[in-house]
Coordinates of C-alpha atoms and ligand atoms in Angstrom, one line a residue:
M1 CA 39.6 -84.4 1.5
N2 CA 39.2 -84.2 5.6
A3 CA 39.3 -86.3 8.2
L4 CA 36.3 -86.0 11.0
N5 CA 35.7 -87.2 14.0
I6 CA 31.9 -87.4 14.7
Y7 CA 31.4 -87.5 18.5
N8 CA 28.5 -86.2 20.5
P9 CA 27.1 -89.3 23.9
V10 CA 24.1 -87.0 25.0
K11 CA 20.9 -88.8 25.0
I12 CA 17.9 -86.0 24.4
H13 CA 14.5 -86.3 25.5
F14 CA 12.2 -84.0 24.4
G15 CA 8.8 -83.5 23.9
C16 CA 5.9 -81.7 26.2
G17 CA 5.9 -82.8 29.9
L18 CA 9.2 -84.8 29.6
I19 CA 10.7 -82.3 32.7
S20 CA 8.4 -85.2 35.5
E21 CA 11.0 -87.3 33.8
S22 CA 13.6 -85.9 35.8
G23 CA 13.7 -87.8 38.5
K24 CA 13.5 -91.4 36.5
I25 CA 16.5 -90.1 34.6
A26 CA 18.6 -89.3 37.6
K27 CA 17.9 -92.3 39.3
K28 CA 19.9 -94.1 37.0
Y29 CA 23.1 -91.9 37.9
S30 CA 22.2 -91.5 41.9
D31 CA 20.4 -91.1 44.5
S32 CA 21.7 -86.8 45.4
A33 CA 21.8 -84.3 43.6
L34 CA 23.3 -80.8 43.4
I35 CA 20.6 -78.5 41.4
I36 CA 22.5 -76.0 39.5
T37 CA 20.2 -73.2 39.2
G38 CA 19.3 -69.2 38.4
K39 CA 18.0 -66.6 41.1
S40 CA 14.8 -66.5 40.0
S41 CA 13.3 -67.8 37.0
M42 CA 12.5 -71.2 38.0
Q43 CA 11.3 -70.8 41.1
K44 CA 8.7 -68.4 39.7
T45 CA 7.3 -70.2 37.2
G46 CA 7.7 -73.7 40.0
T47 CA 9.9 -75.1 38.1
L48 CA 12.5 -75.7 40.5
D49 CA 9.8 -77.3 42.6
R50 CA 7.9 -79.2 40.6
L51 CA 11.5 -80.7 39.2
T52 CA 13.0 -81.1 43.3
K53 CA 9.5 -82.7 43.7
N54 CA 9.6 -85.6 41.1
L55 CA 13.5 -86.2 41.9
K56 CA 11.9 -87.0 46.0
D57 CA 9.4 -89.3 44.5
A58 CA 11.8 -91.3 42.2
G59 CA 14.4 -92.0 45.9
V60 CA 16.5 -88.5 44.7
N61 CA 18.0 -85.9 47.4
P62 CA 18.1 -83.2 46.1
T63 CA 20.1 -79.4 47.7
I64 CA 19.7 -76.2 45.6
Y65 CA 22.6 -74.2 44.1
D66 CA 20.4 -71.3 42.7
K67 CA 23.1 -68.2 43.1
I68 CA 23.7 -67.7 39.2
T69 CA 23.8 -64.9 37.3
P70 CA 23.2 -64.7 33.7
N71 CA 27.0 -64.7 32.6
P72 CA 28.3 -67.2 35.4
T73 CA 31.1 -65.7 37.3
I74 CA 33.9 -68.9 38.6
D75 CA 33.4 -67.5 42.4
E76 CA 29.8 -69.1 41.9
I77 CA 30.8 -71.7 40.2
D78 CA 33.8 -72.8 42.5
E79 CA 31.5 -71.6 45.2
A80 CA 28.5 -74.6 43.3
A81 CA 31.7 -77.3 44.1
V82 CA 32.4 -76.4 47.6
I83 CA 29.0 -76.7 48.3
A84 CA 28.2 -80.6 45.7
K85 CA 31.8 -81.8 47.6
K86 CA 30.8 -81.9 50.8
K87 CA 27.3 -82.7 50.6
G88 CA 28.7 -85.7 48.5
V89 CA 26.7 -85.5 45.5
G90 CA 26.8 -87.9 42.6
L91 CA 24.6 -86.1 39.9
I92 CA 25.2 -82.4 39.2
I93 CA 21.7 -81.4 37.1
G94 CA 21.5 -77.8 35.1
L95 CA 18.1 -76.5 35.0
G96 CA 17.4 -72.9 33.5
G97 CA 19.5 -71.4 30.3
G98 CA 22.7 -71.8 29.3
S99 CA 24.0 -69.9 31.8
P100 CA 23.1 -72.8 34.8
L101 CA 23.4 -76.0 32.3
D102 CA 27.1 -73.8 31.4
S103 CA 27.8 -74.2 35.1
A104 CA 26.8 -77.4 36.4
K105 CA 29.6 -78.8 34.0
A106 CA 32.3 -76.9 35.3
V107 CA 30.8 -77.7 38.4
A108 CA 30.6 -81.1 37.5
V109 CA 34.5 -80.7 36.7
A110 CA 36.0 -78.7 39.0
A111 CA 34.0 -81.4 41.9
K112 CA 35.9 -83.5 41.6
G113 CA 39.1 -82.1 41.1
N114 CA 41.3 -79.8 44.2
I115 CA 42.1 -76.5 42.0
P116 CA 39.6 -74.1 41.6
V117 CA 37.5 -74.0 38.0
W118 CA 39.6 -71.4 36.6
N119 CA 42.8 -73.9 35.9
Y120 CA 40.9 -75.3 34.3
L121 CA 40.8 -73.5 31.1
K122 CA 45.1 -74.6 31.7
T123 CA 44.8 -78.5 32.4
S124 CA 43.2 -80.7 30.8
A125 CA 39.7 -82.5 33.1
E126 CA 39.4 -85.9 32.8
E127 CA 36.4 -86.4 34.9
A128 CA 33.4 -85.1 36.4
L129 CA 29.9 -86.0 37.6
P130 CA 27.2 -86.8 35.7
V131 CA 25.2 -83.8 34.5
I132 CA 21.6 -84.3 33.6
T133 CA 20.8 -80.7 31.2
I134 CA 17.3 -78.9 31.5
V135 CA 16.8 -76.2 29.8
S136 CA 14.7 -73.1 30.0
T137 CA 16.2 -70.9 27.2
S138 CA 16.6 -71.6 23.0
G139 CA 19.4 -70.8 22.9
T140 CA 22.7 -72.0 23.8
G141 CA 22.5 -75.2 22.6
S142 CA 24.4 -76.1 25.7
E143 CA 22.1 -78.9 27.0
V144 CA 23.5 -81.1 24.3
N145 CA 26.9 -79.6 24.5
R146 CA 30.3 -80.0 25.7
Y147 CA 31.3 -76.6 26.2
S148 CA 31.1 -74.0 29.6
V149 CA 31.6 -70.6 29.3
M150 CA 32.3 -68.6 32.8
S151 CA 33.5 -65.4 33.8
N152 CA 36.5 -64.0 35.4
P153 CA 34.6 -60.7 37.3
E154 CA 38.0 -59.4 38.3
T155 CA 39.7 -59.1 34.6
G156 CA 36.7 -59.2 32.1
E157 CA 37.6 -61.7 30.5
K158 CA 34.8 -64.7 29.5
P159 CA 36.7 -67.7 27.0
G160 CA 33.6 -70.9 27.0
F161 CA 36.5 -74.8 27.7
G162 CA 35.0 -78.6 26.9
Y163 CA 36.5 -81.6 27.3
V164 CA 35.1 -84.6 26.6
C165 CA 34.0 -85.6 30.5
M166 CA 31.4 -82.5 30.1
Y167 CA 28.8 -83.9 27.4
P168 CA 25.9 -84.0 29.8
K169 CA 25.0 -87.3 30.2
E170 CA 21.2 -87.0 29.4
A171 CA 19.4 -83.6 28.2
V172 CA 16.0 -82.8 28.8
I173 CA 13.6 -80.6 25.9
D174 CA 10.5 -79.7 27.5
P175 CA 9.1 -77.2 25.3
E176 CA 6.1 -75.9 28.0
I177 CA 9.3 -75.0 30.4
M178 CA 10.3 -72.1 27.7
L179 CA 6.9 -70.9 27.4
S180 CA 7.2 -68.3 29.8
M181 CA 10.1 -66.5 28.8
P182 CA 9.8 -63.1 28.3
P183 CA 9.5 -61.2 25.0
Y184 CA 13.7 -59.9 25.6
V185 CA 14.8 -63.7 27.1
T186 CA 13.3 -65.3 23.9
A187 CA 14.4 -62.8 20.7
T188 CA 18.7 -62.7 22.5
T189 CA 18.4 -66.2 22.7
G190 CA 16.3 -67.3 19.8
F191 CA 18.7 -64.9 18.0
D192 CA 22.3 -67.0 19.3
V193 CA 20.3 -70.1 17.9
F194 CA 21.1 -67.9 14.9
V195 CA 24.4 -66.8 15.6
H196 CA 25.9 -70.9 16.3
V197 CA 24.5 -72.0 12.8
L198 CA 25.4 -68.5 11.2
E199 CA 29.5 -69.5 12.4
A200 CA 29.2 -72.9 12.0
F201 CA 28.2 -73.0 8.2
T202 CA 30.7 -71.0 7.0
G203 CA 33.4 -71.6 9.7
K204 CA 36.6 -73.5 8.9
A205 CA 35.6 -76.6 10.6
K206 CA 32.2 -77.1 8.7
N207 CA 31.4 -80.0 7.0
A208 CA 28.6 -82.5 6.1
F209 CA 27.3 -83.8 9.8
S210 CA 27.3 -80.0 10.7
S211 CA 25.5 -78.1 8.5
A212 CA 22.8 -81.3 8.0
Y213 CA 22.4 -80.0 11.4
C214 CA 23.1 -76.0 10.5
M215 CA 20.1 -76.5 7.1
Q216 CA 17.8 -78.0 8.8
T217 CA 18.2 -75.5 11.9
F218 CA 17.9 -72.3 9.2
Y219 CA 14.4 -73.6 7.6
L220 CA 13.4 -73.8 12.0
L221 CA 14.0 -70.6 12.3
K222 CA 12.8 -69.2 9.1
D223 CA 9.6 -69.7 10.5
N224 CA 9.9 -69.8 14.5
L225 CA 12.0 -66.9 15.5
I226 CA 9.5 -64.2 14.8
K227 CA 6.4 -65.8 15.0
A228 CA 7.8 -67.2 19.1
Y229 CA 8.5 -64.0 20.2
N230 CA 5.0 -62.2 18.6
E231 CA 3.5 -65.5 20.1
P232 CA 4.7 -66.0 23.0
D233 CA 2.3 -68.6 23.8
N234 CA 2.6 -70.9 20.9
I235 CA 4.0 -74.5 21.9
E236 CA 3.9 -75.2 18.5
A237 CA 7.1 -72.2 18.2
R238 CA 8.2 -72.6 21.5
G239 CA 9.0 -76.5 20.3
N240 CA 10.5 -75.3 17.4
M241 CA 13.4 -73.2 18.8
A242 CA 13.7 -76.0 21.6
L243 CA 14.5 -78.1 18.0
A244 CA 17.1 -75.6 16.6
S245 CA 18.5 -75.1 19.6
A246 CA 19.5 -77.2 19.8
L247 CA 20.9 -78.0 16.6
A248 CA 23.4 -75.8 16.8
G249 CA 24.0 -76.9 19.5
L250 CA 24.7 -79.8 17.6
A251 CA 25.9 -77.7 15.0
I252 CA 29.1 -75.8 17.0
D253 CA 29.9 -79.3 19.0
I254 CA 31.2 -80.5 16.0
S255 CA 32.6 -76.9 14.7
G256 CA 32.6 -74.4 16.8
V257 CA 32.9 -70.5 16.9
G258 CA 34.2 -67.3 14.7
I259 CA 34.2 -64.2 15.1
I260 CA 31.3 -63.0 16.4
H261 CA 31.0 -65.0 19.4
A262 CA 34.3 -64.1 19.6
M263 CA 34.3 -60.7 20.4
E264 CA 30.6 -61.6 21.8
H265 CA 32.5 -63.2 25.0
P266 CA 34.7 -59.9 25.7
V267 CA 31.8 -57.3 25.6
S268 CA 29.6 -59.8 27.9
G269 CA 32.1 -60.5 30.0
N270 CA 33.3 -56.2 30.7
Y271 CA 29.8 -55.8 30.9
P272 CA 28.1 -58.3 32.7
N273 CA 23.7 -57.2 32.4
V274 CA 24.9 -57.6 28.2
A275 CA 23.1 -60.9 27.3
H276 CA 24.4 -63.1 25.2
G277 CA 22.8 -63.0 22.6
V278 CA 22.1 -58.9 22.2
G279 CA 25.7 -58.4 22.0
L280 CA 25.8 -60.8 19.4
A281 CA 23.0 -59.3 17.7
A282 CA 25.5 -55.1 17.7
L283 CA 28.3 -58.0 16.0
T284 CA 27.1 -60.0 13.2
I285 CA 26.4 -57.4 10.4
E286 CA 29.7 -55.0 10.6
S287 CA 31.0 -59.7 11.2
M288 CA 28.8 -60.9 8.3
K289 CA 30.1 -57.3 5.3
Y290 CA 33.3 -58.5 6.4
N291 CA 32.8 -62.5 5.2
I292 CA 31.2 -62.4 2.9
A293 CA 33.9 -62.7 -0.3
A294 CA 35.0 -65.2 1.9
C295 CA 31.8 -67.3 1.9
K296 CA 29.8 -66.5 -0.7
R297 CA 27.9 -69.0 -1.6
D298 CA 27.3 -70.5 1.7
F299 CA 25.4 -66.8 2.1
M300 CA 23.6 -67.9 -1.1
L301 CA 22.5 -71.3 0.3
I302 CA 21.4 -70.0 3.7
A303 CA 19.8 -66.9 2.0
H304 CA 17.6 -69.7 -0.3
H305 CA 16.9 -71.7 3.3
L306 CA 16.2 -68.7 5.2
G307 CA 13.4 -68.1 1.3
I308 CA 14.8 -64.9 0.6
K309 CA 13.4 -64.5 -3.0
R310 CA 16.8 -64.9 -6.1
A311 CA 14.9 -63.4 -9.0
G312 CA 17.2 -62.6 -10.7
K313 CA 19.6 -61.7 -9.1
S314 CA 23.5 -61.8 -9.3
D315 CA 25.2 -64.5 -6.9
D316 CA 26.5 -61.7 -5.4
E317 CA 23.3 -59.3 -4.5
Y318 CA 21.7 -62.6 -4.0
A319 CA 25.0 -63.2 -1.2
A320 CA 24.0 -59.8 0.3
S321 CA 20.4 -60.1 0.5
L322 CA 21.1 -62.5 3.2
I323 CA 22.9 -59.0 5.1
E324 CA 19.3 -56.9 4.8
K325 CA 17.8 -60.2 5.6
I326 CA 19.3 -60.7 8.8
Q327 CA 18.7 -56.6 9.6
E328 CA 15.6 -57.4 9.0
I329 CA 14.5 -60.2 11.6
L330 CA 16.4 -57.5 14.5
E331 CA 14.4 -54.9 13.6
A332 CA 11.5 -57.5 13.4
L333 CA 12.9 -58.4 17.4
N334 CA 14.1 -55.7 18.9
L335 CA 17.3 -56.0 19.2
N336 CA 18.7 -53.8 16.8
T337 CA 21.3 -52.4 18.6
G338 CA 24.8 -50.8 18.3
L339 CA 27.7 -51.1 21.5
K340 CA 27.5 -47.7 22.5
D341 CA 23.2 -48.9 23.7
L342 CA 24.8 -51.8 25.7
G343 CA 26.2 -49.3 27.7
V344 CA 29.9 -50.6 26.3
E345 CA 33.2 -47.7 26.6
K346 CA 34.4 -46.3 23.2
D347 CA 38.0 -46.8 25.0
K348 CA 38.1 -50.7 26.1
L349 CA 37.2 -51.7 22.8
A350 CA 40.5 -52.9 22.4
K351 CA 40.3 -54.3 25.6
I352 CA 38.2 -55.9 23.9
A353 CA 39.6 -56.9 20.8
G354 CA 43.1 -58.4 22.4
E355 CA 40.4 -60.3 24.6
A356 CA 38.7 -61.6 20.9
F357 CA 42.3 -62.9 20.6
T358 CA 43.4 -64.3 24.0
T359 CA 40.5 -65.7 25.2
M360 CA 38.2 -67.4 21.9
G361 CA 41.3 -68.2 19.7
F362 CA 39.8 -70.9 18.4
A363 CA 36.8 -69.3 16.9
V364 CA 38.7 -66.4 15.6
Q365 CA 40.9 -69.2 14.1
N366 CA 38.2 -70.4 13.0
N367 CA 36.8 -67.6 10.9
P368 CA 35.8 -67.7 7.0
E369 CA 38.5 -64.5 6.1
T370 CA 41.4 -64.4 8.4
I371 CA 41.6 -61.5 10.8
D372 CA 43.6 -59.5 13.0
E373 CA 43.8 -57.4 15.8
K374 CA 43.2 -53.8 14.4
E375 CA 40.2 -55.5 11.7
V376 CA 38.6 -56.9 14.8
L377 CA 39.1 -53.2 16.7
R378 CA 37.7 -51.5 13.1
L379 CA 34.6 -54.0 13.6
L380 CA 34.5 -54.0 16.7
E381 CA 33.8 -49.5 16.8
A382 CA 32.0 -49.9 13.1
S383 CA 29.3 -52.2 15.4
Y384 CA 29.3 -49.2 17.8
Ligands
NDP1 P1 21.3 -66.9 31.0 O1 20.7 -68.5 31.3 O2 21.7 -66.4 31.2 O3 19.0 -66.4 31.5 C1 19.3 -65.1 30.7 C2 17.6 -64.5 31.1 O4 16.4 -65.6 31.1 C3 17.7 -65.1 33.1 O5 17.3 -64.2 34.2 C4 17.0 -65.8 33.3 O6 16.5 -66.3 34.7 C5 16.4 -66.0 32.6 N1 15.0 -67.2 32.0 C6 16.7 -68.2 31.3 N2 14.9 -68.9 31.0 C7 13.8 -68.1 31.5 C8 12.0 -69.1 31.2 N3 11.8 -70.3 30.6 N4 11.0 -67.9 31.6 C9 11.9 -66.8 32.2 N5 12.8 -66.5 33.0 C10 13.8 -67.2 32.1 O7 20.1 -66.7 29.4 P2 21.4 -67.9 27.8 O8 20.3 -68.9 27.7 O9 21.5 -66.7 27.1 O10 22.9 -68.2 28.6 C11 23.8 -67.0 28.0 C12 25.1 -68.4 28.6 O11 25.2 -69.1 28.0 C13 26.0 -67.0 28.3 O12 26.8 -66.4 29.5 C14 26.7 -67.0 26.5 O13 28.4 -67.1 26.9 C15 27.1 -68.9 27.8 N6 27.0 -70.0 25.5 C16 26.6 -71.0 25.8 C17 27.1 -71.7 24.3 C18 27.2 -73.7 24.4 O14 27.9 -74.0 24.2 N7 27.4 -73.7 25.4 C19 27.0 -71.2 23.9 C20 26.4 -69.2 23.6 C21 26.2 -69.3 24.9 P3 17.7 -66.8 36.6 O15 18.4 -65.8 36.5 O16 16.6 -66.2 37.3 O17 18.4 -67.3 35.7
MN2 MN1 26.4 -67.8 21.8

């Protein structure tokens, strides 16, 4: 048996209305905080105002950086880190979806050092400012893991990185904040959860701990993914998707992702208008077909957890029925799309295939079936 090291220090607070505890939580770490958020959603819903008031009431002085774009860039992160240093804040609070949360962790590292954040891909970081995540999508799982994904707008590269010092200290998961997600954001972020557990459950680094998180996540997805999309005000479905996001985030923290993420990062890195989840949606079916032989039993187990009836099917047929089910889910979420529909140019596919290896090599290595650059290019073409 392989040796295992399992570690996740994030204190998780889950419950409706819990954003009102943020000030009290923040005060444990510092009297001054930099809030990292996006450009509009948290302002429009009043969530940012609630947070700043809550912080002030608890005696924490907030500064706001609200220029994070979806698929955040290193320029935004470096700019926010300069502000953190100038203000001398002792805490970074990420408020929003995966983009602001990932940025918050990267800012926390960059604010402690004297080099551009991009350099931390090569130089490991030993210390970071403490981070609290307040998540608004479900989602990336960024609220509970150490990963940060950032884009280099000059090259189109979009690598992920994650050092032990980047774990959030505490995560506030308040499903009420997620009620305002428009259907498209619910669909794309919800599908991201599915791909996290698909890849953690089937990857070479899978183990008993991550699989336990994955199996519960599959159950939650079965009953709540499409429901949250069709019934945006259903707080029960929103809450269950928030749990699924966090469980899947813990699963990938332990066992990583695979070829679907490895290909998607260069897609949304080169095309920042493509939401991470819809990029994944375009790549999932062909990747599953490629992997099915290497993880037949896992696909059968997932099929079982998603409630697909076995009804006399052979092992091969039952494993294949998972791919049909995912196709149905994509249609129900209106995410049935190809890379071409997303604006990806055909002559960029070779660059994307190359970057899957150079920026997401660990995910390529983790894929259940061995894969080379030629095969990746073929998958991209088949997903076009
Ligand atoms: P984003 O954080 O990019 O948000 C997408 C859009 O949804 C934004 O326009 C945002 O608004 C809006 N939005 C967010 N929350 C709400 C809400 N409650 N109500 C209304 N609108 C809302 O989306 P994701 O969460 O999918 O994050 C994607 C990023 O995370 C990518 O860069 C991806 O690569 C990364 N990622 C990180 C992982 C990790 O493990 N750390 C794993 C997987 C992906 P606004 O513009 O105002 O922010
Ligand atoms: Mn993802």
